[in-house]
Coordinates of C-alpha atoms in Angstrom, one line a residue:
M21 CA 34.1 54.9 84.9
S22 CA 33.2 55.9 81.5
A23 CA 30.6 57.7 79.5
L24 CA 28.5 55.8 76.8
E25 CA 28.9 58.5 74.2
P26 CA 32.2 59.3 72.4
R27 CA 33.6 62.7 73.7
D28 CA 36.3 64.8 72.3
A29 CA 38.5 62.2 71.2
G30 CA 42.0 62.2 69.4
T31 CA 43.7 59.3 67.9
G32 CA 47.2 57.6 68.0
T33 CA 49.8 56.8 70.5
D34 CA 53.5 56.3 71.3
R35 CA 55.1 52.9 71.9
N36 CA 54.6 52.8 75.6
T37 CA 51.6 54.4 77.0
G38 CA 48.0 55.8 76.6
I39 CA 46.7 59.4 76.4
A40 CA 44.7 61.9 78.6
V41 CA 42.6 64.4 77.1
E42 CA 40.3 67.4 77.1
A43 CA 40.8 71.3 77.4
A44 CA 41.7 72.9 74.1
A45 CA 44.3 75.8 73.7
P46 CA 42.9 79.1 75.0
V47 CA 42.9 80.6 71.4
P48 CA 41.8 78.1 68.9
P49 CA 44.2 78.3 65.7
A50 CA 43.0 78.4 62.2
E51 CA 41.6 75.2 61.0
S52 CA 44.3 75.1 58.4
E53 CA 47.3 75.3 60.8
G54 CA 49.1 72.1 61.3
V55 CA 51.4 70.9 64.4
L56 CA 54.3 72.6 62.8
G57 CA 52.5 76.1 62.2
R58 CA 53.6 78.9 64.0
T59 CA 51.2 78.6 66.8
Y60 CA 52.5 75.0 67.7
R61 CA 55.9 74.6 66.1
A62 CA 58.0 75.1 69.5
L63 CA 55.6 73.0 71.5
S64 CA 55.5 70.1 69.0
T65 CA 59.1 70.2 68.4
G66 CA 59.7 70.0 72.2
I67 CA 57.5 67.2 73.1
V68 CA 58.3 65.1 70.2
S69 CA 61.9 65.6 71.3
V70 CA 61.1 64.2 74.8
V71 CA 59.5 61.0 73.0
F72 CA 62.6 60.7 70.9
L73 CA 64.7 60.7 74.1
I74 CA 62.6 58.0 75.7
A75 CA 62.7 56.0 72.3
F76 CA 66.5 56.4 72.1
E77 CA 66.8 55.2 75.8
A78 CA 64.7 52.4 75.2
T79 CA 66.7 51.0 72.3
A80 CA 70.1 51.9 73.5
V81 CA 69.8 50.6 77.1
G82 CA 68.2 47.2 75.5
T83 CA 71.3 47.0 73.5
A84 CA 73.6 47.3 76.4
M85 CA 71.7 45.3 79.0
P86 CA 73.0 41.9 78.3
V87 CA 76.8 43.1 78.6
A88 CA 75.9 45.0 81.9
A89 CA 74.1 42.2 83.4
R90 CA 77.0 39.7 82.6
E91 CA 79.7 42.0 83.9
L92 CA 77.7 42.7 87.0
H93 CA 77.3 38.9 87.6
G94 CA 73.7 39.4 87.4
I95 CA 72.2 37.3 84.5
P96 CA 69.9 35.7 87.0
L97 CA 68.4 39.0 87.7
Y98 CA 68.2 40.0 84.3
A99 CA 64.4 40.5 84.0
F100 CA 64.3 42.5 87.2
A101 CA 66.5 45.2 85.3
F102 CA 63.5 45.8 83.0
S103 CA 60.6 45.0 85.3
A104 CA 61.9 47.4 88.1
Y105 CA 61.3 50.3 85.8
F106 CA 57.9 49.3 85.0
T107 CA 57.1 48.5 88.9
T108 CA 57.9 52.0 90.1
S109 CA 56.4 53.7 87.0
L110 CA 53.0 52.2 88.2
F111 CA 53.0 54.4 91.3
A112 CA 54.4 57.4 89.4
M113 CA 51.6 57.3 86.7
V114 CA 48.9 57.8 89.2
L115 CA 50.7 60.5 91.0
S116 CA 51.3 62.3 88.0
G117 CA 47.9 62.1 86.7
Q118 CA 46.5 63.7 89.8
W119 CA 49.4 66.3 89.8
A120 CA 48.7 67.2 86.4
D121 CA 45.1 67.4 86.7
R122 CA 45.3 69.8 89.6
R123 CA 48.4 71.9 89.0
G124 CA 49.1 71.3 85.3
P125 CA 51.6 69.0 83.6
L126 CA 54.7 71.3 83.6
A127 CA 55.8 70.3 87.2
P128 CA 55.5 66.5 86.8
L129 CA 57.1 66.7 83.3
A130 CA 60.1 68.5 84.5
T131 CA 60.5 66.4 87.7
G132 CA 60.0 63.3 85.7
I133 CA 62.8 64.2 83.1
G134 CA 65.2 64.9 86.1
A135 CA 64.5 61.7 87.9
F136 CA 64.7 59.8 84.4
G137 CA 68.3 61.2 84.0
A138 CA 69.3 60.5 87.7
G139 CA 68.1 56.9 87.3
L140 CA 70.3 56.4 84.2
L141 CA 73.5 58.0 86.1
L142 CA 72.8 55.6 89.0
S143 CA 72.5 52.6 87.0
G144 CA 75.7 53.7 84.8
T145 CA 77.8 54.0 88.0
A146 CA 76.5 50.9 89.9
G147 CA 79.0 48.3 91.2
S148 CA 76.5 45.5 91.7
M149 CA 73.4 44.4 89.9
W150 CA 71.1 45.3 92.7
M151 CA 72.3 48.7 92.6
F152 CA 71.9 48.8 88.9
I153 CA 68.4 47.7 89.3
A154 CA 67.8 50.5 91.8
G155 CA 68.9 53.0 89.1
R156 CA 66.2 51.3 86.7
A157 CA 63.5 51.8 89.6
V158 CA 64.5 55.5 90.0
Q159 CA 64.1 55.8 86.1
G160 CA 61.0 54.2 86.3
I161 CA 59.5 57.0 88.6
G162 CA 60.8 59.5 86.0
G163 CA 59.1 57.6 83.1
G164 CA 55.9 57.4 84.9
L165 CA 55.6 61.0 85.7
V166 CA 56.7 61.9 82.2
I167 CA 54.4 59.8 80.2
V168 CA 51.2 60.9 81.8
A169 CA 52.2 64.5 82.0
L170 CA 53.1 64.5 78.3
Y171 CA 49.8 63.3 77.1
V172 CA 47.9 65.9 79.4
V173 CA 50.0 68.4 77.5
V174 CA 48.7 67.0 74.1
S175 CA 45.1 66.9 75.3
R176 CA 45.0 70.5 76.6
A177 CA 47.2 72.2 73.9
Y178 CA 45.9 70.6 70.8
P179 CA 42.4 70.7 69.3
E180 CA 40.9 67.4 68.3
H181 CA 41.9 67.7 64.5
L182 CA 45.4 68.1 65.2
R183 CA 45.9 65.2 67.6
P184 CA 46.1 62.4 65.0
S185 CA 49.1 64.2 63.5
I186 CA 51.0 65.0 66.7
M187 CA 50.4 61.3 67.6
A188 CA 51.7 60.2 64.2
A189 CA 54.8 62.3 65.1
F190 CA 55.2 60.5 68.3
A191 CA 55.1 57.0 66.5
A192 CA 57.6 58.3 63.8
S193 CA 59.9 59.6 66.5
W194 CA 60.6 55.9 67.2
V195 CA 62.1 55.1 63.7
I196 CA 65.5 56.7 63.8
P197 CA 66.2 55.6 67.5
S198 CA 65.4 52.1 66.5
V199 CA 68.3 52.3 63.9
V200 CA 70.7 54.7 65.5
G201 CA 70.3 53.5 69.1
P202 CA 71.4 49.8 68.7
L203 CA 74.2 50.9 66.4
A204 CA 75.3 53.8 68.7
A205 CA 74.8 51.9 72.0
G206 CA 76.5 48.8 70.7
S207 CA 79.6 50.7 69.4
V208 CA 79.9 52.5 72.7
T209 CA 79.5 49.4 74.6
E210 CA 82.2 47.5 72.6
H211 CA 84.8 50.3 72.5
L212 CA 84.1 52.3 75.7
G213 CA 82.0 50.1 77.9
W214 CA 78.4 49.6 78.7
R215 CA 78.5 52.3 81.4
W216 CA 78.9 55.0 79.1
V217 CA 75.6 54.3 77.4
F218 CA 73.7 55.0 80.8
I219 CA 76.0 57.9 81.6
G220 CA 75.8 59.5 78.2
I221 CA 72.1 59.5 77.8
P222 CA 71.2 62.2 80.5
V223 CA 73.3 64.7 78.3
L224 CA 70.4 64.3 75.9
V225 CA 68.0 65.6 78.4
V226 CA 68.9 69.2 78.1
F227 CA 67.7 69.8 74.7
P228 CA 64.0 68.6 75.3
L229 CA 63.9 70.5 78.6
A230 CA 65.2 73.7 77.0
L231 CA 62.7 73.5 74.1
A232 CA 59.5 72.0 75.6
L233 CA 59.1 73.5 79.0
P234 CA 58.8 77.2 77.9
A235 CA 56.2 76.1 75.3
I236 CA 54.4 74.1 77.9
R237 CA 54.3 77.0 80.2
R238 CA 52.7 79.2 77.7
R239 CA 50.2 76.9 76.4
A240 CA 49.1 74.0 79.0
S241 CA 50.3 75.2 82.5
G242 CA 48.0 75.4 85.5
P243 CA 44.8 73.5 85.9
A244 CA 42.4 72.7 83.2
D245 CA 39.8 75.0 84.6
P246 CA 41.5 78.0 86.5
A247 CA 38.2 79.2 87.8
A248 CA 37.3 75.9 89.3
P249 CA 38.3 75.1 92.9
V250 CA 41.4 72.7 93.1
E251 CA 40.1 69.2 94.1
P252 CA 42.4 67.6 96.9
Y253 CA 44.5 64.5 96.0
D254 CA 42.7 61.3 96.0
R255 CA 44.6 59.6 98.9
R256 CA 42.9 56.4 98.4
R257 CA 44.1 56.0 94.9
I258 CA 47.6 57.0 95.7
L259 CA 47.6 54.4 98.2
L260 CA 46.4 51.8 95.8
A261 CA 49.0 52.9 93.4
L262 CA 51.5 52.2 96.0
G263 CA 50.1 49.0 96.9
I264 CA 50.1 47.8 93.3
S265 CA 53.9 48.7 93.1
L266 CA 54.8 47.0 96.3
G267 CA 52.6 44.0 95.5
A268 CA 54.2 43.7 91.9
G269 CA 57.7 44.0 93.5
L270 CA 57.1 41.2 96.0
L271 CA 55.7 39.0 93.5
Q272 CA 58.9 39.5 91.2
Y273 CA 61.1 38.8 94.4
A274 CA 59.2 35.6 95.1
G275 CA 59.3 34.4 91.6
Q276 CA 62.9 34.9 91.4
E277 CA 63.7 33.1 94.6
R278 CA 61.9 30.0 93.8
N279 CA 62.0 28.3 97.3
W280 CA 59.4 27.7 100.3
F281 CA 60.6 31.0 102.0
A282 CA 59.4 32.9 99.0
L283 CA 55.9 31.9 99.6
L284 CA 55.5 34.6 102.3
P285 CA 56.5 37.6 99.9
A286 CA 54.4 36.0 97.3
V287 CA 51.2 35.8 99.6
V288 CA 51.8 39.4 100.7
G289 CA 52.4 40.7 97.2
F290 CA 49.2 39.0 96.0
G291 CA 47.1 40.4 98.9
L292 CA 48.3 43.9 98.0
L293 CA 48.0 43.6 94.3
V294 CA 44.5 42.2 94.0
P295 CA 42.7 45.0 95.9
A296 CA 44.7 47.7 94.1
V297 CA 44.1 46.4 90.7
R298 CA 40.3 46.2 91.5
G299 CA 40.4 49.9 92.7
L300 CA 42.5 51.2 89.8
L301 CA 41.0 49.5 86.7
P302 CA 37.4 49.7 85.4
P303 CA 35.1 47.2 86.7
G304 CA 34.9 44.0 84.5
T305 CA 38.5 44.3 83.2
G306 CA 39.5 41.0 84.7
R307 CA 36.7 39.3 82.8
A308 CA 37.1 41.2 79.6
A309 CA 33.6 43.0 79.8
R310 CA 32.8 44.7 76.5
G311 CA 33.9 48.1 75.9
L312 CA 36.2 50.1 78.1
P313 CA 37.3 47.1 80.3
S314 CA 38.4 45.2 77.3
V315 CA 40.3 48.1 75.9
V316 CA 42.2 48.5 79.0
L317 CA 42.8 44.7 79.3
L318 CA 43.9 44.5 75.7
R319 CA 46.6 47.1 76.3
G320 CA 48.0 45.1 79.1
V321 CA 48.0 41.9 77.2
A322 CA 49.5 43.4 74.1
A323 CA 52.3 45.4 75.9
G324 CA 53.2 42.8 78.4
S325 CA 53.6 39.8 76.0
F326 CA 55.4 41.7 73.5
I327 CA 57.9 43.6 75.9
A328 CA 58.5 40.7 77.9
A329 CA 59.5 38.6 75.0
E330 CA 61.4 41.5 73.4
S331 CA 63.6 41.9 76.5
F332 CA 65.2 38.6 75.9
V333 CA 65.8 38.9 72.1
P334 CA 69.3 40.7 72.5
L335 CA 70.4 38.2 75.3
M336 CA 69.4 35.4 73.2
L337 CA 71.2 36.4 70.3
V338 CA 74.5 37.3 72.2
T339 CA 74.7 34.3 74.4
Q340 CA 73.3 31.6 71.9
R341 CA 74.3 32.9 68.5
G342 CA 77.5 34.8 69.3
L343 CA 76.4 38.0 68.0
S344 CA 77.8 41.2 69.1
P345 CA 75.6 43.7 71.2
T346 CA 75.5 46.1 68.1
L347 CA 74.2 43.4 65.8
A348 CA 71.8 41.9 68.4
G349 CA 70.4 45.3 68.9
L350 CA 70.0 46.0 65.4
S351 CA 68.0 42.8 64.9
L352 CA 65.1 45.0 66.3
A353 CA 65.9 47.9 64.3
A354 CA 63.3 47.6 61.6
G355 CA 60.5 47.4 64.3
G356 CA 60.5 51.2 64.8
G357 CA 59.4 51.7 61.1
T358 CA 57.0 49.1 60.9
W359 CA 55.3 50.1 64.4
A360 CA 55.0 53.7 62.9
L361 CA 53.5 52.3 59.9
G362 CA 51.0 50.2 61.9
S363 CA 50.1 53.4 63.8
Y364 CA 49.6 55.2 60.5
V365 CA 47.4 52.4 58.9
Q366 CA 44.9 52.4 61.7
S367 CA 44.5 56.2 61.7
R368 CA 43.1 56.3 58.2
P369 CA 39.5 57.4 58.2
R370 CA 38.5 54.8 55.7
L371 CA 39.5 52.0 58.0
E372 CA 37.7 53.4 61.1
P373 CA 34.8 50.6 60.5
Y374 CA 37.2 47.9 60.6
R375 CA 39.1 48.9 63.7
E376 CA 38.3 45.8 65.6
P377 CA 39.3 43.1 62.8
L378 CA 42.5 45.3 62.5
M379 CA 43.2 44.9 66.1
V380 CA 42.4 41.1 66.2
G381 CA 44.8 40.7 63.2
G382 CA 47.4 42.9 64.9
M383 CA 47.5 40.6 67.9
V384 CA 47.8 37.4 65.7
L385 CA 50.8 39.1 63.9
V386 CA 52.2 39.9 67.5
A387 CA 51.6 36.1 68.6
A388 CA 53.0 34.7 65.2
S389 CA 56.3 37.1 65.6
I390 CA 56.9 36.0 69.3
A391 CA 56.5 32.3 68.7
A392 CA 58.8 32.5 65.6
A393 CA 61.8 34.4 67.5
P394 CA 63.1 31.3 69.2
S395 CA 63.5 29.4 66.0
V396 CA 66.9 30.9 65.9
L397 CA 68.1 28.7 68.7
I398 CA 68.2 26.1 65.9
D399 CA 71.8 26.7 64.3
S400 CA 70.5 26.1 60.7
V401 CA 68.1 29.0 61.1
P402 CA 69.5 32.3 60.1
V403 CA 69.6 34.8 62.7
W404 CA 67.9 37.4 60.5
T405 CA 64.7 35.4 61.0
V406 CA 64.2 37.4 64.3
A407 CA 64.4 40.7 62.4
V408 CA 61.9 39.8 59.9
A409 CA 59.6 38.3 62.7
W410 CA 59.9 41.4 64.7
A411 CA 59.1 43.6 61.9
F412 CA 55.8 41.9 61.5
G413 CA 55.2 41.9 65.3
C414 CA 55.8 45.6 65.5
F415 CA 53.5 46.3 62.7
G416 CA 50.7 44.6 64.6
M417 CA 51.7 46.4 67.8
G418 CA 51.3 49.7 66.1
M419 CA 47.9 48.9 65.0
V420 CA 46.7 47.6 68.5
I421 CA 48.3 50.3 70.8
A422 CA 47.2 53.2 68.9
S423 CA 43.7 51.7 68.8
T424 CA 43.5 51.3 72.2
S425 CA 44.1 54.9 72.8
V426 CA 41.6 55.9 70.2
L427 CA 38.7 53.8 71.7
L428 CA 39.8 54.8 75.3
L429 CA 39.0 58.4 74.3
K430 CA 35.7 57.6 72.7
L431 CA 34.5 55.9 75.7
S432 CA 35.7 58.5 78.4
A433 CA 33.9 61.5 79.3
P434 CA 36.0 64.8 79.7
E435 CA 35.9 64.5 83.6
E436 CA 36.9 60.7 83.6
A437 CA 39.6 61.0 80.9
G438 CA 42.5 61.3 83.4
A439 CA 41.3 58.3 85.5
N440 CA 40.7 56.1 82.6
S441 CA 44.0 57.1 80.9
A442 CA 45.8 56.1 84.1
A443 CA 44.1 52.8 84.1
L444 CA 45.1 52.1 80.6
Q445 CA 48.8 52.8 81.5
I446 CA 48.7 50.9 84.7
S447 CA 47.4 48.0 82.8
D448 CA 50.3 48.6 80.4
G449 CA 52.9 48.7 83.2
L450 CA 51.6 46.0 85.6
S451 CA 51.4 43.5 82.7
N452 CA 55.0 44.2 81.7
V453 CA 55.9 43.7 85.3
L454 CA 54.1 40.5 86.0
L455 CA 55.0 38.9 82.6
L456 CA 58.6 39.8 82.9
A457 CA 58.6 38.6 86.4
A458 CA 57.0 35.1 85.2
G459 CA 59.3 35.0 82.2
G460 CA 62.3 35.8 84.3
A461 CA 61.4 33.0 86.9
A462 CA 61.0 30.6 84.2
F463 CA 64.2 31.5 82.5
A464 CA 66.1 31.1 85.8
A465 CA 64.4 27.9 86.6
L466 CA 65.6 26.2 83.3
G467 CA 69.2 27.3 83.7
G468 CA 69.0 30.8 82.2
G469 CA 71.3 32.0 85.0
T470 CA 74.2 30.4 83.6
V471 CA 73.9 31.4 80.0
G472 CA 76.5 34.1 80.7
A473 CA 79.0 31.4 81.7
V474 CA 77.8 29.2 78.8
H475 CA 78.6 32.2 76.4
E476 CA 82.2 32.6 77.7
A477 CA 82.6 28.8 77.4
V478 CA 81.5 28.8 73.7
E479 CA 84.0 31.7 73.2
A480 CA 86.7 29.5 74.7
G481 CA 85.9 26.7 72.3
A482 CA 83.7 24.5 74.7
S483 CA 80.1 23.7 73.8
G484 CA 76.9 23.9 75.6
S485 CA 73.6 25.9 75.6
H486 CA 70.5 26.4 77.4
P487 CA 67.9 27.1 74.6
G488 CA 65.1 25.6 76.7
A489 CA 65.5 28.6 79.3
F490 CA 64.7 30.9 76.1
A491 CA 61.8 28.8 74.7
V492 CA 60.1 28.9 78.0
V493 CA 59.9 32.7 77.7
F494 CA 58.9 33.2 74.2
L495 CA 56.4 30.4 73.6
P496 CA 53.9 31.1 76.7
M497 CA 54.2 34.9 75.6
A498 CA 53.0 33.9 72.2
G499 CA 50.0 32.1 74.1
V500 CA 49.4 35.3 75.9
A501 CA 49.3 37.4 72.8
L502 CA 46.8 34.9 71.1
V503 CA 44.5 35.6 74.2
G504 CA 44.9 39.1 73.3
A505 CA 43.2 38.3 69.9
W506 CA 40.1 37.3 71.6
V507 CA 40.1 40.3 74.0
A508 CA 40.5 42.5 70.8
A509 CA 37.2 41.1 69.6
R510 CA 35.4 42.4 72.6
V511 CA 36.4 46.1 72.7
R512 CA 33.4 47.5 70.8
T513 CA 30.3 48.0 72.9
K514 CA 27.2 46.2 71.4
S515 CA 25.0 48.6 69.4

């Protein structure tokens, strides 16, 4: 799947995904021109605005989600509201990669932003939890299309020496949404209702579209090599991508039902998932083979354990400690800044020889932060403990996630960069789905489905709690993150 020698590699990443590479701009700019120079200013502003929108959506929706699930009587399906997004994005990522490689990133990016907004509107107008989840699934299709196409734009439009700067801008674009998103979403949820959080975000789509699409059309539209014949779509990979999404969805359903009748969808889901994973991920990924397979596996382990735990933080603080949605969301706010700082630290040239130890240390920080979060289930522990723990965890994630993209590019030949990039993102998304499903099933099994009722009882003066339902989510995820520290030690090939 990959070349042994480093190729035209850039560095850095955003919070959620990997990167595709190759094909510089038709007219190379002066070496001294930066990403905000005359040549790149409109493009940089536009695509950073797209990342800003994705970041704002992630932080705002996470803040409103506990209230939405409670009002739709869907607390038992809480994890589905997150994992549905990742499930459908798995298929969309593969489709977007092939679409962008063959026709250019413009069409999948525009289509993805449209689907992203449509999914938000569907969730915002939902009358039931299952309709809400369907909206999240549509949104996931849009997100999968956008993420891959966005990084194809970076790979084509920017020369190698500018990629670290634009990736640093991507990481920095999470800082403001991490602070403003929870505050804005919490205020809207408390005064207007959670639906307006979902309905209002699509308005923000207009600015990125107006700014980014014309610049992309000028600098990165069309196939990478217009003179080369257009390859047909790889139907086998598309079918495998469909299989991985269907299989993940069936496993989620089986885990949620927790009865004998759920064995059938579980077996079918497993049967679809295993061959799809084997066909879409590099050989040796499952056993953490050195080099590219371990890079891809680490991406999934890191992202899945952290996102699965983070998804339950606002719900835990709202239902167990009585925080408002605004304060619960703000408990994660510092993470945006420390994530960007971690990404910046790993990009320093002097630290390149120490990349592997940095990644190991980053995963240890992630594991420690996840393990520390449920300490607030003890009343005597101050709630700000979560904010501090999550700041350190996000710093570790910033180093790890950015480094996986750096190493992926170094181990990828130009003609394999798209497939390897898709594999990195599939590992990310699939791990999110499976670990959220496992966490959600454990959460429901230990009484998590009644935490909304418990919260209402506590507000009315009664007592009662289900702290074990949250502990059984966080502590196993901390263990998964520790496994990631071992995988991080295997990302470099032996010299």
